[in-house]
Coordinates of C-alpha atoms and ligand atoms in Angstrom, one line a residue:
M211 CA 7.4 30.5 -1.5
A212 CA 6.5 34.0 -2.4
Q213 CA 4.6 33.7 -5.6
K214 CA 1.1 32.2 -5.9
L215 CA 1.3 28.5 -6.6
Q216 CA -0.4 26.8 -9.5
P217 CA -2.3 23.7 -8.4
T218 CA -1.9 21.9 -11.8
W219 CA 1.0 19.7 -12.9
D220 CA 3.4 20.1 -15.7
L221 CA 3.6 17.0 -17.8
D222 CA 5.1 18.7 -20.9
V223 CA 8.6 18.7 -19.4
I224 CA 8.5 14.9 -19.5
F225 CA 6.7 14.4 -22.9
P226 CA 5.3 17.4 -24.6
G227 CA 1.7 17.3 -25.9
Q228 CA -0.2 15.2 -23.3
S229 CA -1.9 12.0 -24.7
S230 CA -1.3 13.1 -28.3
S231 CA 2.4 13.5 -27.8
E232 CA 4.4 12.1 -30.7
E233 CA 7.5 11.8 -28.5
F234 CA 5.6 9.6 -26.1
Q235 CA 4.1 7.4 -28.8
H236 CA 7.6 6.9 -30.1
F237 CA 8.9 6.1 -26.6
V238 CA 6.2 3.5 -26.0
N239 CA 7.2 1.7 -29.2
E240 CA 10.8 1.9 -28.1
V241 CA 10.1 0.3 -24.8
S242 CA 8.0 -2.5 -26.4
K243 CA 10.8 -3.2 -28.9
E244 CA 13.5 -3.2 -26.3
I245 CA 11.7 -5.8 -24.2
E246 CA 11.4 -8.0 -27.2
V247 CA 15.0 -7.7 -28.1
L248 CA 16.2 -8.3 -24.6
T249 CA 13.9 -11.4 -24.3
E250 CA 15.5 -12.8 -27.5
K251 CA 18.9 -12.1 -26.1
V252 CA 18.2 -13.8 -22.7
N253 CA 16.6 -16.7 -24.5
H254 CA 19.9 -17.3 -26.3
L255 CA 22.1 -16.7 -23.4
N256 CA 24.4 -19.5 -22.4
V257 CA 23.9 -19.2 -18.6
N258 CA 27.3 -20.7 -17.7
G259 CA 29.1 -18.9 -20.5
H260 CA 31.0 -15.6 -20.0
V261 CA 30.1 -13.7 -16.8
E262 CA 30.5 -10.5 -18.9
D263 CA 27.3 -11.6 -20.8
W264 CA 25.4 -11.5 -17.6
E265 CA 26.7 -8.0 -16.8
E266 CA 25.4 -6.8 -20.1
I267 CA 22.0 -8.5 -19.6
L268 CA 21.6 -7.0 -16.2
E269 CA 22.6 -3.6 -17.4
N270 CA 20.0 -3.8 -20.2
L271 CA 17.4 -5.1 -17.7
E272 CA 18.0 -2.0 -15.6
T273 CA 17.4 0.3 -18.5
V274 CA 14.3 -1.5 -19.7
T275 CA 12.9 -1.5 -16.1
K276 CA 13.4 2.2 -15.8
K277 CA 11.9 2.9 -19.2
S278 CA 8.9 0.8 -18.5
R279 CA 8.3 2.6 -15.2
E280 CA 8.7 6.0 -16.9
M281 CA 6.2 5.0 -19.5
G282 CA 3.7 3.5 -17.0
A283 CA 3.9 6.7 -14.9
F284 CA 3.1 8.9 -17.8
I285 CA 0.1 6.8 -18.6
S286 CA -1.1 6.9 -15.0
C287 CA -1.0 10.7 -15.1
L288 CA -2.8 10.9 -18.4
S289 CA -5.7 8.7 -17.3
A290 CA -6.0 10.2 -13.9
Q291 CA -6.2 13.8 -14.9
N292 CA -9.0 13.3 -17.4
V293 CA -11.3 10.3 -17.2
T294 CA -12.7 11.0 -20.7
D295 CA -9.3 10.9 -22.4
K296 CA -9.8 8.0 -25.0
Q297 CA -6.2 8.0 -26.1
A298 CA -5.2 7.5 -22.4
D299 CA -7.5 4.4 -22.3
I300 CA -5.7 3.0 -25.4
Y301 CA -2.4 3.6 -23.6
V302 CA -3.7 1.8 -20.5
A303 CA -4.4 -1.3 -22.5
K304 CA -1.0 -1.0 -24.2
R305 CA 0.7 -0.8 -20.8
A306 CA -1.0 -4.0 -19.7
Q307 CA 0.3 -5.7 -22.8
I308 CA 3.8 -4.5 -22.2
A309 CA 3.6 -5.5 -18.6
A310 CA 2.8 -9.0 -19.6
A311 CA 5.8 -9.1 -21.9
S312 CA 8.0 -7.7 -19.2
S313 CA 6.9 -10.2 -16.6
A314 CA 7.6 -13.0 -19.1
L315 CA 11.1 -11.6 -19.5
T316 CA 11.6 -11.4 -15.8
K317 CA 10.6 -15.1 -15.5
I318 CA 13.1 -16.2 -18.1
V319 CA 15.9 -14.1 -16.4
D320 CA 15.1 -15.7 -13.1
Q321 CA 15.1 -19.2 -14.5
K322 CA 18.4 -18.6 -16.0
L323 CA 19.8 -17.1 -12.8
G324 CA 18.6 -20.3 -11.1
A325 CA 20.5 -22.4 -13.6
I326 CA 24.0 -20.9 -13.0
T327 CA 26.4 -23.3 -11.4
E328 CA 27.6 -22.5 -7.9
A329 CA 31.1 -21.8 -9.1
N330 CA 30.0 -19.4 -11.8
W331 CA 27.5 -17.8 -9.4
N332 CA 30.3 -16.9 -7.0
L333 CA 32.4 -15.5 -9.8
L334 CA 29.5 -13.4 -10.9
L335 CA 28.7 -12.0 -7.5
E336 CA 32.3 -10.9 -7.0
R337 CA 32.3 -8.7 -10.1
E338 CA 32.5 -5.0 -9.2
A339 CA 29.4 -4.1 -11.3
I340 CA 27.4 -6.9 -9.8
K341 CA 28.3 -6.4 -6.1
P342 CA 25.6 -3.8 -5.4
L343 CA 23.0 -6.2 -6.9
Q344 CA 23.9 -9.2 -4.7
F345 CA 20.8 -9.2 -2.5
I346 CA 18.2 -9.0 -5.3
L347 CA 20.1 -11.5 -7.4
Q348 CA 20.3 -14.0 -4.6
E349 CA 16.7 -13.5 -3.8
R350 CA 15.7 -14.1 -7.4
R351 CA 17.9 -17.1 -7.8
E352 CA 16.5 -18.7 -4.6
R353 CA 12.9 -18.1 -5.8
A354 CA 13.7 -19.5 -9.2
R355 CA 15.2 -22.6 -7.5
E356 CA 12.0 -23.2 -5.6
Q357 CA 10.0 -23.4 -8.8
L358 CA 8.8 -26.5 -10.5
S359 CA 10.1 -27.6 -13.8
K360 CA 9.9 -25.0 -16.6
N361 CA 7.0 -26.8 -18.3
E362 CA 5.0 -27.1 -15.1
E363 CA 5.6 -23.4 -14.4
I364 CA 4.3 -22.5 -17.8
L365 CA 1.3 -24.8 -17.3
I366 CA 0.4 -23.2 -14.0
S367 CA 0.7 -19.7 -15.3
D368 CA -1.4 -20.5 -18.4
L369 CA -4.1 -22.2 -16.3
A370 CA -4.0 -19.3 -13.8
V371 CA -5.5 -16.9 -16.4
D372 CA -8.9 -18.6 -16.4
G373 CA -8.6 -20.7 -13.3
Y374 CA -7.3 -18.2 -10.8
H375 CA -7.2 -14.6 -11.9
A376 CA -10.6 -15.1 -13.5
W377 CA -12.2 -15.5 -10.0
N378 CA -11.0 -12.0 -9.2
Q379 CA -12.5 -10.7 -12.4
M380 CA -15.7 -12.5 -11.6
Y381 CA -15.8 -10.9 -8.2
G382 CA -15.3 -7.5 -9.9
T383 CA -18.2 -8.2 -12.3
I384 CA -20.6 -9.2 -9.6
V385 CA -19.7 -6.2 -7.4
G386 CA -20.0 -3.9 -10.4
N387 CA -23.5 -5.1 -11.1
M388 CA -24.7 -4.7 -7.5
K389 CA -27.1 -1.8 -6.9
I390 CA -27.9 -0.5 -3.5
E391 CA -31.2 1.3 -3.0
I392 CA -31.2 4.1 -0.6
E393 CA -34.1 6.3 0.3
E394 CA -33.2 10.0 0.5
D395 CA -35.7 12.8 1.1
G396 CA -38.6 10.4 0.3
E397 CA -37.1 9.2 -3.0
I398 CA -35.4 5.9 -3.7
Q399 CA -32.0 6.2 -5.3
S400 CA -30.0 3.4 -6.7
Y401 CA -26.2 3.5 -6.0
S402 CA -23.1 1.5 -6.7
V403 CA -21.4 -0.2 -3.8
G404 CA -18.7 2.4 -3.7
Q405 CA -21.1 5.3 -3.8
A406 CA -23.3 3.8 -1.0
S407 CA -20.2 3.0 1.1
N408 CA -19.1 6.6 1.0
K409 CA -22.5 7.6 2.5
L410 CA -21.5 5.6 5.7
S411 CA -19.5 8.6 6.8
T412 CA -22.7 10.6 7.5
P413 CA -22.9 12.1 11.0
D414 CA -26.6 11.1 11.1
R415 CA -26.6 7.9 13.2
K416 CA -30.1 6.7 12.0
Q417 CA -29.2 7.2 8.4
R418 CA -25.8 5.6 8.8
E419 CA -27.4 2.5 10.3
Y420 CA -30.0 2.4 7.6
I421 CA -27.3 2.6 4.9
F422 CA -25.3 -0.1 6.6
R423 CA -28.3 -2.4 6.7
Q424 CA -29.1 -1.8 3.0
I425 CA -25.5 -2.5 2.0
S426 CA -25.4 -5.6 4.2
D427 CA -28.5 -6.9 2.6
A428 CA -27.0 -6.6 -0.8
W429 CA -23.9 -8.5 0.3
K430 CA -26.0 -11.1 1.9
A431 CA -28.1 -11.5 -1.3
N432 CA -24.9 -12.4 -3.2
E433 CA -23.0 -14.2 -0.5
D434 CA -23.2 -17.6 -2.2
L435 CA -21.6 -16.2 -5.3
F436 CA -18.8 -14.6 -3.2
G437 CA -18.4 -17.8 -1.3
Q438 CA -17.6 -19.4 -4.6
T439 CA -15.1 -16.8 -5.8
L440 CA -13.2 -16.7 -2.5
N441 CA -13.1 -20.5 -2.1
H442 CA -12.0 -21.2 -5.6
L443 CA -9.2 -18.6 -5.8
A444 CA -8.0 -19.8 -2.4
G445 CA -8.2 -23.4 -3.7
F446 CA -6.1 -22.6 -6.7
R447 CA -3.5 -20.9 -4.5
L448 CA -3.4 -23.8 -2.0
E449 CA -3.1 -26.3 -4.8
T450 CA -0.1 -24.6 -6.2
Y451 CA 1.4 -24.3 -2.7
K452 CA 1.0 -28.1 -2.4
H453 CA 3.0 -28.7 -5.5
Y454 CA 5.7 -26.3 -4.2
K455 CA 5.5 -28.3 -0.9
W456 CA 4.8 -25.1 1.1
D457 CA 2.7 -26.0 4.1
N458 CA 2.7 -22.5 5.6
V459 CA 0.3 -20.1 3.9
L460 CA 2.3 -17.2 5.2
K461 CA 5.5 -18.4 3.4
E462 CA 4.8 -16.5 0.2
P463 CA 3.5 -13.2 1.6
L464 CA 6.4 -13.1 4.1
A465 CA 8.9 -13.7 1.3
I466 CA 7.3 -11.0 -0.9
N467 CA 7.7 -8.6 2.0
R468 CA 11.2 -9.8 2.9
M469 CA 10.4 -10.4 6.5
Q470 CA 10.4 -13.3 9.0
E471 CA 7.4 -14.8 10.6
E472 CA 8.9 -14.1 14.0
T473 CA 8.9 -10.4 13.2
L474 CA 5.2 -10.6 12.3
N475 CA 4.3 -12.5 15.4
T476 CA 6.2 -10.1 17.6
M477 CA 4.5 -7.1 16.0
W478 CA 1.0 -8.6 16.6
E479 CA 1.8 -9.6 20.1
A480 CA 2.9 -6.0 21.0
I481 CA -0.2 -4.6 19.4
V482 CA -2.5 -7.0 21.3
K483 CA -0.8 -6.2 24.6
H484 CA -1.6 -2.5 24.1
K485 CA -5.2 -2.9 22.8
P486 CA -6.9 -2.0 26.2
L487 CA -6.1 1.7 25.7
F488 CA -7.6 1.6 22.2
V489 CA -10.7 0.0 23.6
E490 CA -11.0 2.9 26.0
Y491 CA -10.8 5.2 23.0
L492 CA -13.7 3.3 21.4
A493 CA -15.7 3.7 24.6
Q494 CA -15.0 7.4 24.7
K495 CA -16.0 7.8 21.1
A496 CA -19.3 6.0 21.8
S497 CA -19.9 8.4 24.6
L498 CA -19.2 11.4 22.3
L499 CA -21.7 10.0 19.9
N500 CA -24.2 9.4 22.7
L501 CA -24.1 5.6 22.3
D502 CA -23.6 2.9 24.9
K503 CA -21.3 1.0 22.6
L504 CA -20.1 1.5 19.0
S505 CA -21.4 -0.7 16.3
I506 CA -18.9 -1.7 13.5
F507 CA -20.5 1.0 11.3
D508 CA -19.8 3.7 13.9
V509 CA -16.1 3.1 14.2
N510 CA -15.3 5.5 11.4
A511 CA -18.1 7.9 12.0
P512 CA -17.2 11.6 12.3
I513 CA -17.3 13.3 15.7
Q514 CA -18.6 16.5 14.2
S515 CA -16.8 19.7 14.7
K516 CA -15.8 22.2 12.1
V517 CA -12.1 22.3 11.3
E518 CA -10.5 25.3 9.6
K519 CA -9.6 25.0 5.9
K520 CA -6.4 26.2 4.3
S521 CA -5.9 27.5 0.8
Y522 CA -3.5 25.6 -1.4
D523 CA -0.7 28.1 -0.8
E524 CA -1.3 28.0 2.9
G525 CA -1.4 24.2 2.9
A526 CA 1.9 24.2 0.9
S527 CA 3.7 26.5 3.3
F528 CA 2.4 24.6 6.3
I529 CA 3.8 21.4 4.9
V530 CA 7.1 22.8 3.9
D531 CA 7.6 24.5 7.3
Q532 CA 6.7 21.4 9.2
F533 CA 9.0 19.2 7.1
R534 CA 11.8 21.7 7.8
S535 CA 11.7 21.1 11.5
F536 CA 12.6 17.4 10.8
S537 CA 14.7 17.6 7.6
P538 CA 15.8 20.6 5.5
Q539 CA 16.2 18.3 2.5
M540 CA 12.7 17.0 2.8
A541 CA 11.5 20.6 3.0
D542 CA 13.5 21.7 0.0
F543 CA 12.2 18.7 -2.0
A544 CA 8.6 19.6 -1.2
Q545 CA 9.1 23.3 -2.0
M546 CA 10.6 22.3 -5.4
A547 CA 7.7 20.0 -6.1
F548 CA 5.2 22.8 -5.4
E549 CA 7.2 25.4 -7.5
K550 CA 8.0 23.2 -10.4
R551 CA 4.5 22.0 -10.6
W552 CA 4.9 18.3 -9.9
I553 CA 1.5 18.3 -8.2
E554 CA -2.0 18.0 -9.7
A555 CA -4.2 19.2 -7.0
E556 CA -6.9 21.3 -8.7
D557 CA -10.5 20.7 -7.5
R558 CA -12.3 20.3 -10.8
P559 CA -14.7 17.8 -12.5
G560 CA -13.4 15.0 -14.7
K561 CA -10.6 13.9 -12.5
R562 CA -10.3 10.5 -11.0
P563 CA -10.9 10.3 -7.3
G564 CA -8.1 9.4 -4.8
G565 CA -4.5 10.3 -4.6
F566 CA -1.2 8.8 -5.7
C567 CA 2.5 9.5 -6.4
T568 CA 4.2 8.1 -9.4
S569 CA 7.8 8.1 -10.3
F570 CA 9.7 8.9 -13.5
P571 CA 13.0 7.2 -12.8
L572 CA 14.6 8.3 -16.1
S573 CA 13.7 11.9 -15.7
E574 CA 14.4 11.6 -11.9
Q575 CA 11.1 13.3 -11.2
T576 CA 7.8 12.4 -9.5
R577 CA 4.2 13.5 -10.0
I578 CA 1.5 13.7 -7.3
F579 CA -2.1 13.4 -8.0
M580 CA -5.0 14.4 -5.7
T581 CA -7.9 16.8 -5.3
Y582 CA -7.3 19.6 -2.8
S583 CA -10.2 21.4 -1.2
G584 CA -8.4 22.7 1.9
T585 CA -9.4 20.2 4.6
P586 CA -6.9 18.8 7.1
S587 CA -7.3 15.4 5.5
N588 CA -6.3 16.9 2.1
I589 CA -3.2 18.4 3.7
A590 CA -2.4 15.0 5.2
T591 CA -2.8 13.3 1.8
L592 CA -0.6 15.9 0.2
A593 CA 2.1 15.4 2.8
H594 CA 1.7 11.6 2.4
E595 CA 2.2 11.7 -1.3
L596 CA 5.2 14.1 -0.9
G597 CA 6.7 11.5 1.4
H598 CA 6.4 9.0 -1.4
G599 CA 8.0 11.5 -3.8
Y600 CA 10.9 12.1 -1.4
H601 CA 11.5 8.4 -1.0
Q602 CA 11.9 8.2 -4.8
H603 CA 14.0 11.4 -4.8
V604 CA 16.6 9.9 -2.4
M605 CA 16.6 6.7 -4.5
N606 CA 17.3 8.4 -7.8
K607 CA 21.0 7.4 -7.9
V608 CA 20.3 3.8 -6.7
N609 CA 20.5 1.1 -9.4
G610 CA 17.1 0.7 -11.0
L611 CA 17.0 -3.0 -10.1
N612 CA 17.5 -2.0 -6.4
Q613 CA 14.6 0.4 -6.4
G614 CA 11.9 -2.3 -6.0
Y615 CA 10.8 -2.1 -2.4
A616 CA 8.0 -4.2 -1.0
M617 CA 4.6 -3.1 0.2
N618 CA 5.5 -3.1 3.9
V619 CA 8.3 -0.5 3.5
A620 CA 6.7 1.3 0.6
E621 CA 4.6 3.4 3.1
T622 CA 7.5 4.3 5.4
A623 CA 8.4 7.7 4.0
S624 CA 4.7 8.6 3.2
T625 CA 3.4 7.7 6.7
F626 CA 6.4 9.5 8.2
A627 CA 5.7 12.7 6.3
E628 CA 2.0 12.5 7.0
M629 CA 2.7 12.1 10.7
I630 CA 4.9 15.2 10.9
V631 CA 2.1 17.3 9.4
A632 CA -0.7 15.6 11.4
D633 CA 1.2 16.2 14.6
A634 CA 1.7 19.8 13.7
S635 CA -2.0 20.3 12.8
V636 CA -2.9 19.0 16.3
K637 CA -0.4 21.4 17.9
T638 CA -1.6 24.4 16.0
A639 CA -5.4 23.8 16.4
K640 CA -7.2 27.0 17.4
T641 CA -9.9 25.5 19.7
D642 CA -10.2 22.4 21.9
E643 CA -13.0 21.1 19.7
E644 CA -10.8 21.3 16.6
K645 CA -8.0 19.7 18.4
L646 CA -10.2 16.8 19.5
T647 CA -11.4 16.2 15.9
L648 CA -7.8 16.1 14.7
L649 CA -6.6 13.8 17.4
E650 CA -9.6 11.5 16.8
D651 CA -8.6 11.4 13.1
K652 CA -5.1 10.3 14.1
V653 CA -6.2 7.7 16.6
S654 CA -8.8 6.2 14.2
R655 CA -6.0 5.5 11.9
S656 CA -4.2 3.5 14.6
V657 CA -7.4 1.6 15.3
A658 CA -7.7 0.8 11.6
F659 CA -4.2 -0.7 11.5
F660 CA -4.4 -2.4 14.9
M661 CA -8.0 -3.7 14.9
N662 CA -9.6 -3.7 11.4
I663 CA -6.5 -5.0 9.6
H664 CA -5.8 -7.4 12.5
A665 CA -9.3 -8.8 11.9
R666 CA -8.5 -9.3 8.2
F667 CA -5.3 -11.1 9.0
L668 CA -6.9 -13.4 11.7
F669 CA -9.8 -14.2 9.3
E670 CA -7.6 -14.9 6.3
K671 CA -5.2 -17.1 8.3
Q672 CA -8.1 -19.2 9.8
F673 CA -9.9 -19.3 6.5
Y674 CA -6.9 -20.7 4.6
E675 CA -6.3 -23.3 7.3
E676 CA -9.9 -24.6 7.0
R677 CA -9.9 -24.3 3.2
K678 CA -7.0 -26.8 3.1
Q679 CA -9.6 -29.4 4.2
G680 CA -12.2 -28.4 1.5
M681 CA -14.8 -25.8 0.6
V682 CA -15.7 -23.5 3.5
S683 CA -19.5 -22.8 3.6
T684 CA -20.8 -19.2 3.5
E685 CA -22.3 -19.7 7.0
R686 CA -18.8 -20.7 8.2
L687 CA -17.2 -17.7 6.4
N688 CA -19.6 -15.4 8.2
E689 CA -18.9 -17.0 11.5
L690 CA -15.1 -16.8 11.0
M691 CA -15.4 -13.2 10.1
I692 CA -17.3 -12.4 13.3
E693 CA -14.9 -14.4 15.4
A694 CA -12.0 -12.5 13.9
Q695 CA -13.6 -9.1 14.4
K696 CA -14.5 -10.0 18.0
E697 CA -11.0 -10.9 18.8
A698 CA -9.4 -8.0 16.9
Y699 CA -11.7 -5.4 18.6
C700 CA -11.5 -7.1 22.0
E701 CA -15.3 -7.7 21.9
S702 CA -15.8 -4.0 22.4
L703 CA -18.4 -3.4 19.7
S704 CA -22.2 -4.0 19.9
E705 CA -22.3 -5.5 16.4
Y706 CA -20.0 -6.8 13.8
D707 CA -20.0 -7.2 10.0
P708 CA -20.3 -10.9 9.0
H709 CA -20.0 -10.2 5.3
F710 CA -16.8 -8.2 5.5
W711 CA -15.0 -11.1 3.8
A712 CA -17.2 -10.5 0.7
S713 CA -17.2 -6.7 0.8
K714 CA -13.4 -6.3 1.2
L715 CA -11.8 -6.5 -2.3
H716 CA -8.4 -7.3 -0.7
F717 CA -9.4 -10.9 0.1
H718 CA -10.1 -11.4 -3.6
I719 CA -6.8 -10.0 -5.0
T720 CA -5.0 -12.7 -6.8
G721 CA -1.8 -10.7 -7.6
V722 CA -0.6 -10.8 -3.9
P723 CA -1.7 -13.0 -1.0
F724 CA -2.4 -11.6 2.4
Y725 CA -3.0 -8.0 1.4
N726 CA -3.3 -6.9 5.0
F727 CA -0.4 -7.2 7.5
P728 CA 2.1 -5.2 5.3
Y729 CA -0.2 -2.2 6.0
T730 CA 0.1 -2.5 9.7
F731 CA 3.8 -3.3 9.5
G732 CA 4.4 -0.2 7.3
Y733 CA 2.5 2.0 9.7
L734 CA 4.3 0.9 12.8
F735 CA 7.7 0.8 11.1
S736 CA 7.2 4.4 10.3
Q737 CA 6.0 5.2 13.8
G738 CA 9.1 3.5 15.2
I739 CA 11.3 5.6 13.0
Y740 CA 9.5 8.7 14.2
A741 CA 10.0 7.7 17.8
Y742 CA 13.7 7.1 17.0
A743 CA 14.0 10.5 15.2
K744 CA 12.6 12.4 18.1
D745 CA 15.2 11.0 20.5
Y746 CA 18.1 10.9 18.0
E747 CA 20.9 13.4 18.9
G748 CA 23.0 13.3 15.7
D749 CA 22.2 14.1 12.0
F750 CA 18.9 12.2 11.6
E751 CA 18.4 13.4 8.1
E752 CA 21.3 11.5 6.7
K753 CA 20.4 8.4 8.7
Y754 CA 16.9 8.6 7.3
N755 CA 18.0 9.0 3.7
A756 CA 20.4 6.1 4.0
L757 CA 17.6 3.9 5.4
L758 CA 15.2 4.8 2.6
R759 CA 17.9 4.2 0.0
D760 CA 18.3 0.6 1.3
T761 CA 14.6 -0.3 1.3
G762 CA 14.9 -2.1 -2.0
R763 CA 17.9 -4.2 -1.3
M764 CA 17.7 -5.9 2.1
T765 CA 15.3 -7.7 4.4
V766 CA 13.3 -5.5 6.9
E767 CA 15.3 -7.1 9.7
E768 CA 18.6 -6.1 8.1
L769 CA 17.2 -2.7 7.4
A770 CA 16.3 -2.1 11.0
Q771 CA 19.5 -3.6 12.3
K772 CA 21.7 -1.6 10.0
H773 CA 20.0 1.8 10.4
L774 CA 18.2 1.8 13.7
Q775 CA 20.3 -0.8 15.5
V776 CA 17.2 -2.8 16.6
D777 CA 16.1 -6.4 16.3
L778 CA 12.6 -6.5 14.8
T779 CA 12.0 -10.0 16.2
Q780 CA 12.2 -8.5 19.7
P781 CA 9.4 -6.3 21.2
D782 CA 11.4 -3.1 22.0
F783 CA 11.1 -1.4 18.6
W784 CA 7.3 -2.2 18.4
E785 CA 6.7 -1.1 21.9
N786 CA 8.3 2.3 21.1
A787 CA 6.3 2.6 17.9
I788 CA 3.0 1.8 19.6
G789 CA 4.0 4.2 22.4
I790 CA 3.8 7.1 19.9
C791 CA 0.2 6.0 19.0
K792 CA -0.8 5.7 22.6
Q793 CA 0.2 9.3 23.4
D794 CA -2.4 10.4 21.0
V795 CA -5.1 8.3 22.6
Q796 CA -4.1 9.6 26.1
E797 CA -4.3 13.2 24.8
F798 CA -7.6 12.5 23.2
L799 CA -9.1 10.9 26.3
E800 CA -8.1 13.8 28.5
L801 CA -9.4 16.4 26.2
A802 CA -12.7 14.5 25.6
K803 CA -13.3 14.2 29.4
K804 CA -12.4 17.9 29.8
L805 CA -14.9 18.9 27.1
E806 CA -17.6 16.7 28.5
K807 CA -17.7 18.6 31.8
Ligands
LIG85 ZN1 0.9 5.7 0.2

């Protein structure tokens, strides 16, 4: 990459004219209209009529799906790049409307898939055009068949608006109104929960503890309200499960993630077995921070050491070079993304915080959003998002209906890309202190997935069991949270966070249940592939691409069996994956001890 890169993205090649684009306005109307027309068509479909009719419906559905995603992606870009863009806000509302229409359409299609007779179903699946869609069609038909009657389903989803999702909104409203007072330089400042939480990363221990106490007090003051929101949304969920006759609260989240409970158990067992080394890391970190033991609010504290910054151009070449050592195609993709300006990385006011990668399946392009200021964490984020972009890139030619991968494999390519770059950053560190900081950053990520997320999982599982018997009191919720954290952190901390069940939004999400274990799965799945790639003798790149291409059309067990020849219900794969994480801990411990002398 010889020329100087521009850190702003080009949206005009997709729709010219930003949020006032006439082409885009026209496109949005078209998507909305097409969903309407297709819904009409599906409503009038004779499910056991001609199989050709189904072929046509599924073809239309693919087109509409791709168009909706294209539209949604453009809106995401508009609203992220400029938070004051009023037209973008209007489009965000429009997108929600279209999403509702589109999910209603999906429901009808699924019901109809469930109503096809066995004989006709077999005929349909044998059609050449349908064969590639077998997995997702079977899946949708099975789910449709577990549903209650059409009227009962309608009733549940109508009542869910105010009786279920409303609890999540209520949660958001209460959190939005919370103010946390923090004294800084002799003056009391009032902050939102998010702003105050960001201040927990201060290297000043006293200040960190003070901020943690202030935040904890605020959660405590509202705990009875959150006890209500959590109990009621869980109550609604369990009540529907009862009607579906599902006794296991993990049934739904496992199905969404296309994985078996055995796989999940084997994964956690392997993690638990290797926790002692991570406990050693926590003890070493305590010693670096001059503490006897870490408190929960010290786990993510920085270990203070200056790390060298890289300009955008330097960061870009570093990423492309490191990708190349693993996969020339990945490197070429990243280089193209930089040169064609698929990335919005400029450090300027008015941008939304955070980072994401969004796909334009019709244009076969992706866009990455982030704010780049040159830190190693920025470079890691950039690599991460490029990983997502690459995932979409290899999926471009896959049928649109087979591009829907679940949360637990969604992070495979991104974590993989991030790991390549994080490893390279450690290797090229200029001083031992810098190296220690970079290693610490890597290990703290493993700790988050193995301990913090494990605590969330343990809590949620126990909470749902107790909720089956009735309301769970706030005292009990606090108790359950502490028990879960003690178990997950192997009792290695001096203090825990009893109100974490209230402060973590994820417990209050109604869209998806158990918004926790898929993170850990995704992280370790990626580590396992990394371990595999390092030992693989043949053409890993092609193998990797083939795996990514299949992420939206099989279970995770099938995916691993087909592409990595491993059985995820057995410990071997997980052992290898955790082994990669353990190497970092060992290196960190050795280096920390050397520097202490
Ligand atoms: Zn990601």
